[in-house]
Coordinates of C-alpha atoms (C1' of nucleotides) in Angstrom, one line a residue:
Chain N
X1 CA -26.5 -50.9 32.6
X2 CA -29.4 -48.6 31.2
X3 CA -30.1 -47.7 35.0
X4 CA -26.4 -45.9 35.2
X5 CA -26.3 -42.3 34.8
X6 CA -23.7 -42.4 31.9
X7 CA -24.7 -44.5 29.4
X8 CA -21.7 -46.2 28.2
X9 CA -21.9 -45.7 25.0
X10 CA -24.6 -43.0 23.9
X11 CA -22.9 -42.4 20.3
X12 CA -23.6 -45.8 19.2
X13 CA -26.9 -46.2 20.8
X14 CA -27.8 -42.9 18.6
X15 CA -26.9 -44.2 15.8
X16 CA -28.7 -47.1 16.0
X17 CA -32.1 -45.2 17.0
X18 CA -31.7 -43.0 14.3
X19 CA -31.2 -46.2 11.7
X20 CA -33.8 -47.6 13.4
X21 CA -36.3 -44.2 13.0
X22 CA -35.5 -43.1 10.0
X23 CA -36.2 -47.3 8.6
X24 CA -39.6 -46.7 9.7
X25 CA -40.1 -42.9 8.7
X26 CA -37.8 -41.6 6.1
X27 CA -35.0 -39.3 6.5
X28 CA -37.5 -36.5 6.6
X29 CA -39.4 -38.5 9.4
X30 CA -36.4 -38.1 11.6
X31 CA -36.3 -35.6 14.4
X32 CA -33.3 -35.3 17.1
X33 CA -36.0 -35.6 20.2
X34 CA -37.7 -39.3 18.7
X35 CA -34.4 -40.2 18.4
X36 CA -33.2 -39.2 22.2
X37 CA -36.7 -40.8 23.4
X38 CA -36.1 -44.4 21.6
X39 CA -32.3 -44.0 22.9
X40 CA -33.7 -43.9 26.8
X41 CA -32.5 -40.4 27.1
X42 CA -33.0 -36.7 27.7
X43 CA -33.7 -34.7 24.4
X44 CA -30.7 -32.9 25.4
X45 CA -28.3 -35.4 25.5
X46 CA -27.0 -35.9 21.3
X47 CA -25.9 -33.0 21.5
X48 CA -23.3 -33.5 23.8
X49 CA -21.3 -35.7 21.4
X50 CA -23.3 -34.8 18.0
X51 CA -23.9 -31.3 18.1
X52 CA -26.9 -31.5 16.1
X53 CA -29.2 -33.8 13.8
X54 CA -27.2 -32.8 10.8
X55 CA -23.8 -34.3 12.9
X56 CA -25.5 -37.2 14.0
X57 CA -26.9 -38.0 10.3
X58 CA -23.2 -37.6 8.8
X59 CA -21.7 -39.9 11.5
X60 CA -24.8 -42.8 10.0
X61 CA -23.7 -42.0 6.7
X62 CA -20.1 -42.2 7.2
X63 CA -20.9 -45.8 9.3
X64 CA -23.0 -46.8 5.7
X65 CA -19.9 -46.3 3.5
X66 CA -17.7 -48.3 5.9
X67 CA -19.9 -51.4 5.6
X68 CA -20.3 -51.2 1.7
X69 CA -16.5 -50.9 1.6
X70 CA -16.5 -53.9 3.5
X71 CA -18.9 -55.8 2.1
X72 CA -17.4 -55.1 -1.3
X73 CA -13.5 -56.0 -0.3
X74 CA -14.8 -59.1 1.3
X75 CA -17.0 -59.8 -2.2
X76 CA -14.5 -59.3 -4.3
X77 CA -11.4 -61.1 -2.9
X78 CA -9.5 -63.2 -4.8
X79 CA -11.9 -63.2 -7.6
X80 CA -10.1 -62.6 -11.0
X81 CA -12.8 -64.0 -13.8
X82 CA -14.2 -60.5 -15.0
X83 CA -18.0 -61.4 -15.2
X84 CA -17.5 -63.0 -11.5
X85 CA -15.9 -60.4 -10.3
X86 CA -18.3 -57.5 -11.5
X87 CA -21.3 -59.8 -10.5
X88 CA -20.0 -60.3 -7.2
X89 CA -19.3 -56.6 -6.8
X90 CA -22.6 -55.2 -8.3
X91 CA -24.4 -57.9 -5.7
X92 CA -22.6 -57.1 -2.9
X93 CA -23.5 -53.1 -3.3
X94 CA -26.9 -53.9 -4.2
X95 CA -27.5 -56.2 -1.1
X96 CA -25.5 -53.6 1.4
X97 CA -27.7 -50.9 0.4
X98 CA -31.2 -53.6 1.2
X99 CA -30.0 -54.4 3.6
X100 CA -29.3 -51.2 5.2
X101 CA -31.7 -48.7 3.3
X102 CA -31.7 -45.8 6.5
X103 CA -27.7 -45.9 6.1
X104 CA -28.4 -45.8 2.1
X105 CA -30.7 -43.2 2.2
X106 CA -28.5 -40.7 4.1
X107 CA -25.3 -41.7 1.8
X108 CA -27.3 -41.1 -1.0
X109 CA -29.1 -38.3 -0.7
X110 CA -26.9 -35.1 0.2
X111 CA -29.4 -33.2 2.4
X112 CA -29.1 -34.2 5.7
X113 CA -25.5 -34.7 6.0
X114 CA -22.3 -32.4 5.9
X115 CA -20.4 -33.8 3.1
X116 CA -17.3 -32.1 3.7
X117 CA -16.6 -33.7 7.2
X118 CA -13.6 -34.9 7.6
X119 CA -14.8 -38.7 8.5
X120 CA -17.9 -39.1 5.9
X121 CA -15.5 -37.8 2.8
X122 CA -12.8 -40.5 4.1
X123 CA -15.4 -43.1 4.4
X124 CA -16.8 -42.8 1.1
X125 CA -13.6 -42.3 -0.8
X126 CA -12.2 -45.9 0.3
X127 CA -15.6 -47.3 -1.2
X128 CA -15.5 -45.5 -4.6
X129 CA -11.2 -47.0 -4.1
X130 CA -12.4 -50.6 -4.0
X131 CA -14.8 -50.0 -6.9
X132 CA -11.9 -48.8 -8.8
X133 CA -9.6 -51.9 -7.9
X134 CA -12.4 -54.1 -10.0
X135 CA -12.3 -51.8 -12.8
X136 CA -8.2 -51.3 -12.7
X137 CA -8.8 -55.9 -13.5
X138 CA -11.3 -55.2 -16.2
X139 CA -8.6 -53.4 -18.0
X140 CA -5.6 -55.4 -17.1
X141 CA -7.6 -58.7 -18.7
X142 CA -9.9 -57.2 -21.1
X143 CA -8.8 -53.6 -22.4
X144 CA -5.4 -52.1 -22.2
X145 CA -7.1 -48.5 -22.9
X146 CA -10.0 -48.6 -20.5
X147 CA -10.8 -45.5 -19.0
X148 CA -10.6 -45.9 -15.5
X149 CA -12.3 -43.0 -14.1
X150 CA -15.8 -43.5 -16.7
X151 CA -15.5 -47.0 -16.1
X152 CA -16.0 -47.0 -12.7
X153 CA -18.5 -43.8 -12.4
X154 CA -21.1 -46.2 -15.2
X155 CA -20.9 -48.9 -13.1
X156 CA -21.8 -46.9 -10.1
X157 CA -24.1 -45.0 -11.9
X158 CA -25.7 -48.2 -12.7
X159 CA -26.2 -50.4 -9.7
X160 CA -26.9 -47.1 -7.8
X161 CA -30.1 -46.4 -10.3
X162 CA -31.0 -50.3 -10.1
X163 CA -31.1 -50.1 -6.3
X164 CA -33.5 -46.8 -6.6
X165 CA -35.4 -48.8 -9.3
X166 CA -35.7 -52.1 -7.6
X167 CA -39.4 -51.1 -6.1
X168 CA -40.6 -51.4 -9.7
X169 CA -38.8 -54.5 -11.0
X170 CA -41.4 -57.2 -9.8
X171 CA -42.6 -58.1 -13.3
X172 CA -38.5 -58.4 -14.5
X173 CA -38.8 -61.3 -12.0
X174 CA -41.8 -63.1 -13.6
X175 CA -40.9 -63.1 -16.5
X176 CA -37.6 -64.7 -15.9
X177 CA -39.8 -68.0 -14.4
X178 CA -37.0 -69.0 -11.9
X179 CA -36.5 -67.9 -8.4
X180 CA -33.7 -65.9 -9.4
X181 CA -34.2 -62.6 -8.2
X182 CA -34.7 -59.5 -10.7
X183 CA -32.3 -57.8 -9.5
X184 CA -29.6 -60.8 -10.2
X185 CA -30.9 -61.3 -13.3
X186 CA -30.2 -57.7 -14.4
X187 CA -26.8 -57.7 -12.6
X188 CA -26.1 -60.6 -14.7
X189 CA -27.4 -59.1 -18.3
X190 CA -25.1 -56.1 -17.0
X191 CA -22.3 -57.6 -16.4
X192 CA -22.2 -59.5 -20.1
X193 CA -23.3 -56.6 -22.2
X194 CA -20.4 -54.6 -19.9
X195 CA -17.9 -57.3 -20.6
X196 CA -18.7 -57.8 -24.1
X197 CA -18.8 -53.9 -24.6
X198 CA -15.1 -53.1 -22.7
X199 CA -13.9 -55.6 -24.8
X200 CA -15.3 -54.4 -28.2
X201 CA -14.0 -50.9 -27.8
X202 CA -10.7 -51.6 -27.5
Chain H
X1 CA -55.2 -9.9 -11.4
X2 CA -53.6 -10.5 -7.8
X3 CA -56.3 -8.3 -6.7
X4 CA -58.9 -10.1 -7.5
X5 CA -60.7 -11.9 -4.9
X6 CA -60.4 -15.5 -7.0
X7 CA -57.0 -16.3 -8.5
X8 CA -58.2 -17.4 -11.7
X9 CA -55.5 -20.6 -11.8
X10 CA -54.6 -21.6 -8.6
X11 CA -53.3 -24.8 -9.0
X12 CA -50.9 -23.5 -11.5
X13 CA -49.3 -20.9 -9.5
X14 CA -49.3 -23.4 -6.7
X15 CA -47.3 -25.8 -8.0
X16 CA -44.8 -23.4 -9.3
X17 CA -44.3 -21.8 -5.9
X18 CA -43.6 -25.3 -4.5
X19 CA -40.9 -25.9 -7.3
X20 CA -39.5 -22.7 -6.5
X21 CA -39.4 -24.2 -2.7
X22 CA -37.8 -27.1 -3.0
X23 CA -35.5 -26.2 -5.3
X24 CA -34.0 -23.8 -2.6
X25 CA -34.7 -26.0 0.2
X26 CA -35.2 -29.3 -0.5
X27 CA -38.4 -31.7 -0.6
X28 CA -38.0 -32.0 2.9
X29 CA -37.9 -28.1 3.5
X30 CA -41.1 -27.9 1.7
X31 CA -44.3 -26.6 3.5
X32 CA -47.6 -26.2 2.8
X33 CA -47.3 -22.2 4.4
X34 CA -44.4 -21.7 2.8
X35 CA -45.9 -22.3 -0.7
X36 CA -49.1 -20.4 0.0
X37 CA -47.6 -17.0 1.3
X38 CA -45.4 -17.3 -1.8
X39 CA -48.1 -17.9 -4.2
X40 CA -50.1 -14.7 -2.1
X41 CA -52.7 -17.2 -0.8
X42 CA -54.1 -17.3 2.6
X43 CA -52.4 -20.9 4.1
X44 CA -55.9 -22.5 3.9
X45 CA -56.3 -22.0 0.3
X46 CA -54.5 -25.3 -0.7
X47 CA -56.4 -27.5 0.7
X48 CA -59.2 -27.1 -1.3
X49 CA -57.0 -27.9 -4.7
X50 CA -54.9 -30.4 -3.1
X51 CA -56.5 -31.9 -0.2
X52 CA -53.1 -31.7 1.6
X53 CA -49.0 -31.4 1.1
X54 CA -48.5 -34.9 -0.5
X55 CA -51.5 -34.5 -2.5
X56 CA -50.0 -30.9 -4.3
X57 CA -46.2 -32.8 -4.7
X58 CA -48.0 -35.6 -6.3
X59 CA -49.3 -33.0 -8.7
X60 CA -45.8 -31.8 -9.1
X61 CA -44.1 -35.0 -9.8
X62 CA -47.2 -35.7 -12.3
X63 CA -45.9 -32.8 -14.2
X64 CA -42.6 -33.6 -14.1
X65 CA -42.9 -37.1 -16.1
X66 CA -44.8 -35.5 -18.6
X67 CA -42.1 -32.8 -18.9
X68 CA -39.6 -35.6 -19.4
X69 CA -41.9 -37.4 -21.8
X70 CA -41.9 -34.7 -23.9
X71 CA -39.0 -34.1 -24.4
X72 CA -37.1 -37.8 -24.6
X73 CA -40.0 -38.1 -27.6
X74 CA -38.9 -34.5 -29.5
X75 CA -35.3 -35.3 -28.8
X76 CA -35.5 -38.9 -30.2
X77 CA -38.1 -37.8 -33.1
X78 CA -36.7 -39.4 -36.3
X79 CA -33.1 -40.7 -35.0
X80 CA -32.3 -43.9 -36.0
X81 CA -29.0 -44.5 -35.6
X82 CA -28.6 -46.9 -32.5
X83 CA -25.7 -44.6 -31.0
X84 CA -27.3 -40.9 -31.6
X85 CA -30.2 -41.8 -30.3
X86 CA -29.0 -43.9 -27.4
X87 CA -27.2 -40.1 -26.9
X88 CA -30.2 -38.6 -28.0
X89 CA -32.5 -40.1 -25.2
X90 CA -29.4 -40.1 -22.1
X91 CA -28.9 -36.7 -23.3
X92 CA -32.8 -35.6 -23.1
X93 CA -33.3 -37.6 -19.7
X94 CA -30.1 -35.6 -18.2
X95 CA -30.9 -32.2 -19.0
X96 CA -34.2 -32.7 -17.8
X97 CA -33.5 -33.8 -14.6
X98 CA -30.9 -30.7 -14.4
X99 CA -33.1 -28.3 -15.6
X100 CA -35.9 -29.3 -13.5
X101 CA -34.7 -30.3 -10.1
X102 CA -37.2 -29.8 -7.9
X103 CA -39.5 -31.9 -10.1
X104 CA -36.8 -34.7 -10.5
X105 CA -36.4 -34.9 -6.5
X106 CA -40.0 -36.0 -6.2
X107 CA -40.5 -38.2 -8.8
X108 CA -37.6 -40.2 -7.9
X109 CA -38.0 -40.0 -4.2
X110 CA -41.4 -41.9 -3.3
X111 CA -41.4 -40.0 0.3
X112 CA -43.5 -37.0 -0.7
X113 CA -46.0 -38.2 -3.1
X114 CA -48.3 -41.1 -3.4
X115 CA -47.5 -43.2 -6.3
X116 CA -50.6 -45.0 -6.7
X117 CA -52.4 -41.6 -7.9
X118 CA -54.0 -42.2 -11.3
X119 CA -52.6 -39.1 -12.6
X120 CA -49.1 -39.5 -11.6
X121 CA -49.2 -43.8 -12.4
X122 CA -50.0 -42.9 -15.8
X123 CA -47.4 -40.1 -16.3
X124 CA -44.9 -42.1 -15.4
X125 CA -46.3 -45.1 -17.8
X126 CA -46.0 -42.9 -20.2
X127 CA -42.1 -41.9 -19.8
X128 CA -41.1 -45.7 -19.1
X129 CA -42.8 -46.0 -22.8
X130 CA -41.1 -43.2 -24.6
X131 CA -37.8 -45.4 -22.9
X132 CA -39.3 -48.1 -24.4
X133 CA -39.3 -47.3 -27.9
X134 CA -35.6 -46.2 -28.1
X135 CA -35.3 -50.0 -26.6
X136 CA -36.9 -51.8 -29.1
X137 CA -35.5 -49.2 -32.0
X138 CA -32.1 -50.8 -30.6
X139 CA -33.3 -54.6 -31.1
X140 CA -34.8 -54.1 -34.3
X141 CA -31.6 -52.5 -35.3
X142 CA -28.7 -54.6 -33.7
X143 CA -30.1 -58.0 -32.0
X144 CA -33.5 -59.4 -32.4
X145 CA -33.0 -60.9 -29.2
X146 CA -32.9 -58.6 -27.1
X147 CA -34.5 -58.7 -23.6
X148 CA -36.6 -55.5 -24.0
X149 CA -37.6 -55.0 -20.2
X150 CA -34.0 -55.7 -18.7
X151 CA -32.5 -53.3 -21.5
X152 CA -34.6 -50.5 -20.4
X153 CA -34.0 -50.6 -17.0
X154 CA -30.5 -51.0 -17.5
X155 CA -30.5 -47.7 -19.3
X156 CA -33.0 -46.0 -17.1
X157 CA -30.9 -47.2 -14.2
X158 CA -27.8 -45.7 -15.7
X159 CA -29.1 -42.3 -16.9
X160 CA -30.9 -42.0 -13.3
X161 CA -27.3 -43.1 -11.6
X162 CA -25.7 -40.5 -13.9
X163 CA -27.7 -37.6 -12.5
X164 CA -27.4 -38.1 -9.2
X165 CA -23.6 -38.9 -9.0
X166 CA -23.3 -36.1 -10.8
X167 CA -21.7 -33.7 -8.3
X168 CA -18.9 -35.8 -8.2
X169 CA -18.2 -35.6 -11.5
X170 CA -16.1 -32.4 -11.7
X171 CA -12.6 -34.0 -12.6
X172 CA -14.2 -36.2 -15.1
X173 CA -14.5 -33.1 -17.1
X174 CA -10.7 -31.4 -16.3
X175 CA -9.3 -35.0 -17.6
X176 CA -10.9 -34.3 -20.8
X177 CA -9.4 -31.2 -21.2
X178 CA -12.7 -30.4 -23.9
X179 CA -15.4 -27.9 -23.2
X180 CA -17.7 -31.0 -23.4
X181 CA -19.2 -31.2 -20.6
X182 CA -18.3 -34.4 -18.3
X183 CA -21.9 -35.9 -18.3
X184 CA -21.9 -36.2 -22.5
X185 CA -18.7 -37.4 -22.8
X186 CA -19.8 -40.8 -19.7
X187 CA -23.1 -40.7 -22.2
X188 CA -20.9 -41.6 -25.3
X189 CA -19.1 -44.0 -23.6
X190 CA -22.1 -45.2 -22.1
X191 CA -23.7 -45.7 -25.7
X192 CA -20.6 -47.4 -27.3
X193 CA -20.5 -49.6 -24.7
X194 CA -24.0 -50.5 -24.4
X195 CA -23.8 -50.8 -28.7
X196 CA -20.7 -52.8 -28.6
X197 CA -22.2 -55.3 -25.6
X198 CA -25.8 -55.3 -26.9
X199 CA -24.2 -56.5 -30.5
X200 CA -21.7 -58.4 -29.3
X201 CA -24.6 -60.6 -27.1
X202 CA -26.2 -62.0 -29.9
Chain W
dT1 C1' -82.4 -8.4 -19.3
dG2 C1' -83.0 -9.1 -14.4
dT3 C1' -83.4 -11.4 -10.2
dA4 C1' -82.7 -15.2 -6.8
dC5 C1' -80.1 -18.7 -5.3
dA6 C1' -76.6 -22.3 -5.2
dT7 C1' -72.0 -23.3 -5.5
dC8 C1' -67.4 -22.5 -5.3
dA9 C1' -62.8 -20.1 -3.9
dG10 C1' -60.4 -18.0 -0.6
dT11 C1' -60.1 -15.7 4.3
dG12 C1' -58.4 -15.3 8.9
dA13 C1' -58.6 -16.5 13.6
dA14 C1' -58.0 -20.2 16.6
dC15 C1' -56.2 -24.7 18.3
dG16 C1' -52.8 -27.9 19.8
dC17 C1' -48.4 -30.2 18.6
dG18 C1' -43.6 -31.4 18.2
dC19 C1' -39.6 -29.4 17.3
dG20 C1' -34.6 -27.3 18.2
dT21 C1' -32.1 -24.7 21.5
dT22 C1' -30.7 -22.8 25.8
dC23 C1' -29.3 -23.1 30.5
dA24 C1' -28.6 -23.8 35.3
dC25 C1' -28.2 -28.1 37.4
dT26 C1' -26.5 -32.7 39.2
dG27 C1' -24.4 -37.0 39.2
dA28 C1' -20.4 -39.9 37.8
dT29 C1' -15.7 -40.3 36.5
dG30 C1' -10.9 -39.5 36.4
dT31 C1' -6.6 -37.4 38.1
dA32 C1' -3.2 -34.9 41.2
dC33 C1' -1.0 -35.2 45.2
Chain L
dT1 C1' -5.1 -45.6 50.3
dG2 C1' -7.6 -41.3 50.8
dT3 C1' -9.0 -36.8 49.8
dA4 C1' -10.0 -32.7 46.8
dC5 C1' -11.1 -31.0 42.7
dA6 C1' -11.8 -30.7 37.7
dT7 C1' -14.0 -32.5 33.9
dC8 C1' -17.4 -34.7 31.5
dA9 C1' -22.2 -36.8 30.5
dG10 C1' -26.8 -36.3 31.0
dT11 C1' -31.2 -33.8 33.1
dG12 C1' -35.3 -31.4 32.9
dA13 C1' -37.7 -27.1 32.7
dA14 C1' -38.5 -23.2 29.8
dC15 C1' -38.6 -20.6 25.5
dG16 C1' -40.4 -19.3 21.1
dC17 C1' -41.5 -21.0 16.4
dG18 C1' -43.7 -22.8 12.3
dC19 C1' -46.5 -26.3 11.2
dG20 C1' -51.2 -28.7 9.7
dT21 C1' -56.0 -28.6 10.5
dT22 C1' -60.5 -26.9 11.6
dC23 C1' -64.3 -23.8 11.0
dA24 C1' -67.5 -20.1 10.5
dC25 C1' -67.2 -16.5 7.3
dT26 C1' -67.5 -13.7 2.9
dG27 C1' -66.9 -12.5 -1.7
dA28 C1' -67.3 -14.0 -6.6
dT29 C1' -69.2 -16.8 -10.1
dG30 C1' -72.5 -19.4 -12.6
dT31 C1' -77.2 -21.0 -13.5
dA32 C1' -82.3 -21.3 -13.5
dC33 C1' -86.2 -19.1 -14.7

DNA sequence: TGTACATCAGTGAACGCGCGTTCACTGATGTAC
DNA sequence: TGTACATCAGTGAACGCGCGTTCACTGATGTAC
């Protein structure tokens, strides 16, 4: 156990303290030695399988776009209704990236991580591949002509900036008078005037 | 001049040399040393401006809403056509954030500054307004029931998702196969869209 | 116009801190025979 | 099954660095009279 001299699984455990640090302080709150310290080991020890923080960081970013890929496949299956299916999608990014804001942050924001490794560009290509599999149905039943590529980078675009938004969307929630969340509310709004706009271009 | 024992604006030169910082390293490369020897101020100087590092990036991000302010208002000055100046405004908010970087970073980022700083609440008040009258321009115009607040977000959320996903948005541009750059032609679809759905609501 | 004094802006030395990195090491594990 | 040895994971002391903050100070500016 945690008395062993090998750990058993260090990688994970660093991983986890890192999610856990950079939850409380902000990816520029994060230092390799907390991390090691909340992890029960030497200082030295990351960088035995990370090399350094910026390693460490990519391998949490790459672990963040594994779960929204999941969470979005899982969503999404076997829902064909349009306004369903781009509700269910928009929810399932917005509540990945709640639910997991230290993994968001880092997937997000480009300066601690090393975009170009191998696993973290992998990772977040099969998440931007099962956005485009709901926009590939938006224009098999709505709009022959759709572009694809657009398509998907405004929706993206969109439930990205609602997520950075959310802190300031309490009154949205008022106003609606029902324990709906703002956030659903505005998916919902989104996903009609989207619907309603692929359609009417066509 | 530089020789002269007080720098006659401070502040000013300050906040420029921490623009210059962060645009070269990042907000979290930014320090409070760094951007005194670069303004040619001993590295106690700040304080007595700023108070301390968040207090001088809350400064910064102040100035960046009102840079954005000013120029969604000159850029929408005048246009009433629902889908020039739904371009008008994405256009203005875009090149804004381009131009000014370092300034976007910390107004969107909430690590660096504290938002509850008169100057900065009321700067960004202001921009969410300027937003605001584009929104209600478009109700006015195509659908007097529009929801005001949940159409402005949308649109702040999209612009804001556009500009940070905008990296990835090389081959957007090559399948063109215009000079336009890749971010106006997702604004023009952006603004039929939003046109066709917002019309098409009613 | 001149003097005295208060206030304000900026200096520079000193402090203690946490950081990343290096390095010789030791303990555990796995493999060859 | 047992021994020898190589490899791997983690240790802990040491290093130098840049940081924010404090503080007694000095030079410049502004104001009262």
């Amino acid at each position: 156990m945690s008395t062993e001299y090998h750990h058993g699984d260090l990688p994970t455990a660093l991983r986890a303290a890192a999610v856990d640090l950079i939850a409380e302080r902000g990816p520029a709150g994060f230092s390799l030695r907390e991390v090691a310290r909340r992890a029960g080991v030497s200082h030295a020890a990351p960088a035995h399988h990370f090399g350094d923080a910026q390693g460490l960081l990519t391998s949490v970013a790459a672990e963040g776009f594994a779960t929204l890929t999941d969470n979005m496949v899982a969503a999404t299956q076997g829902v064909t209704d349009p306004r369903e299916r781009l509700i269910a999608l928009g929810t399932a990014y917005v509540d990945t990236a709640f639910d997991n804001p230290a993994h968001y942050a880092l997937m997000v924001t480009h300066e601690f991580t090393d975009e170009n490794e191998p696993e973290l560009a992998a990772r977040s290509i099969e998440a931007f591949t099962a956005l485009m599999d709901t926009v590939e149905l938006l224009r098999d039943q709505l709009n022959p002509d759709l572009d694809l590529e657009a398509t998907a980078i405004l929706l993206w675009a969109t439930v990205h900036g609602l997520v950075e938004l959310s802190p300031n969307l309490g009154h949205v929630a008022e106003s609606t008078g029902t324990e709906t969340r703002a956030i659903d509310t505005l998916l919902a709004t989104f996903a009609d005037t989207t619907i309603s706009g692929i359609t009417g271009i066509g």
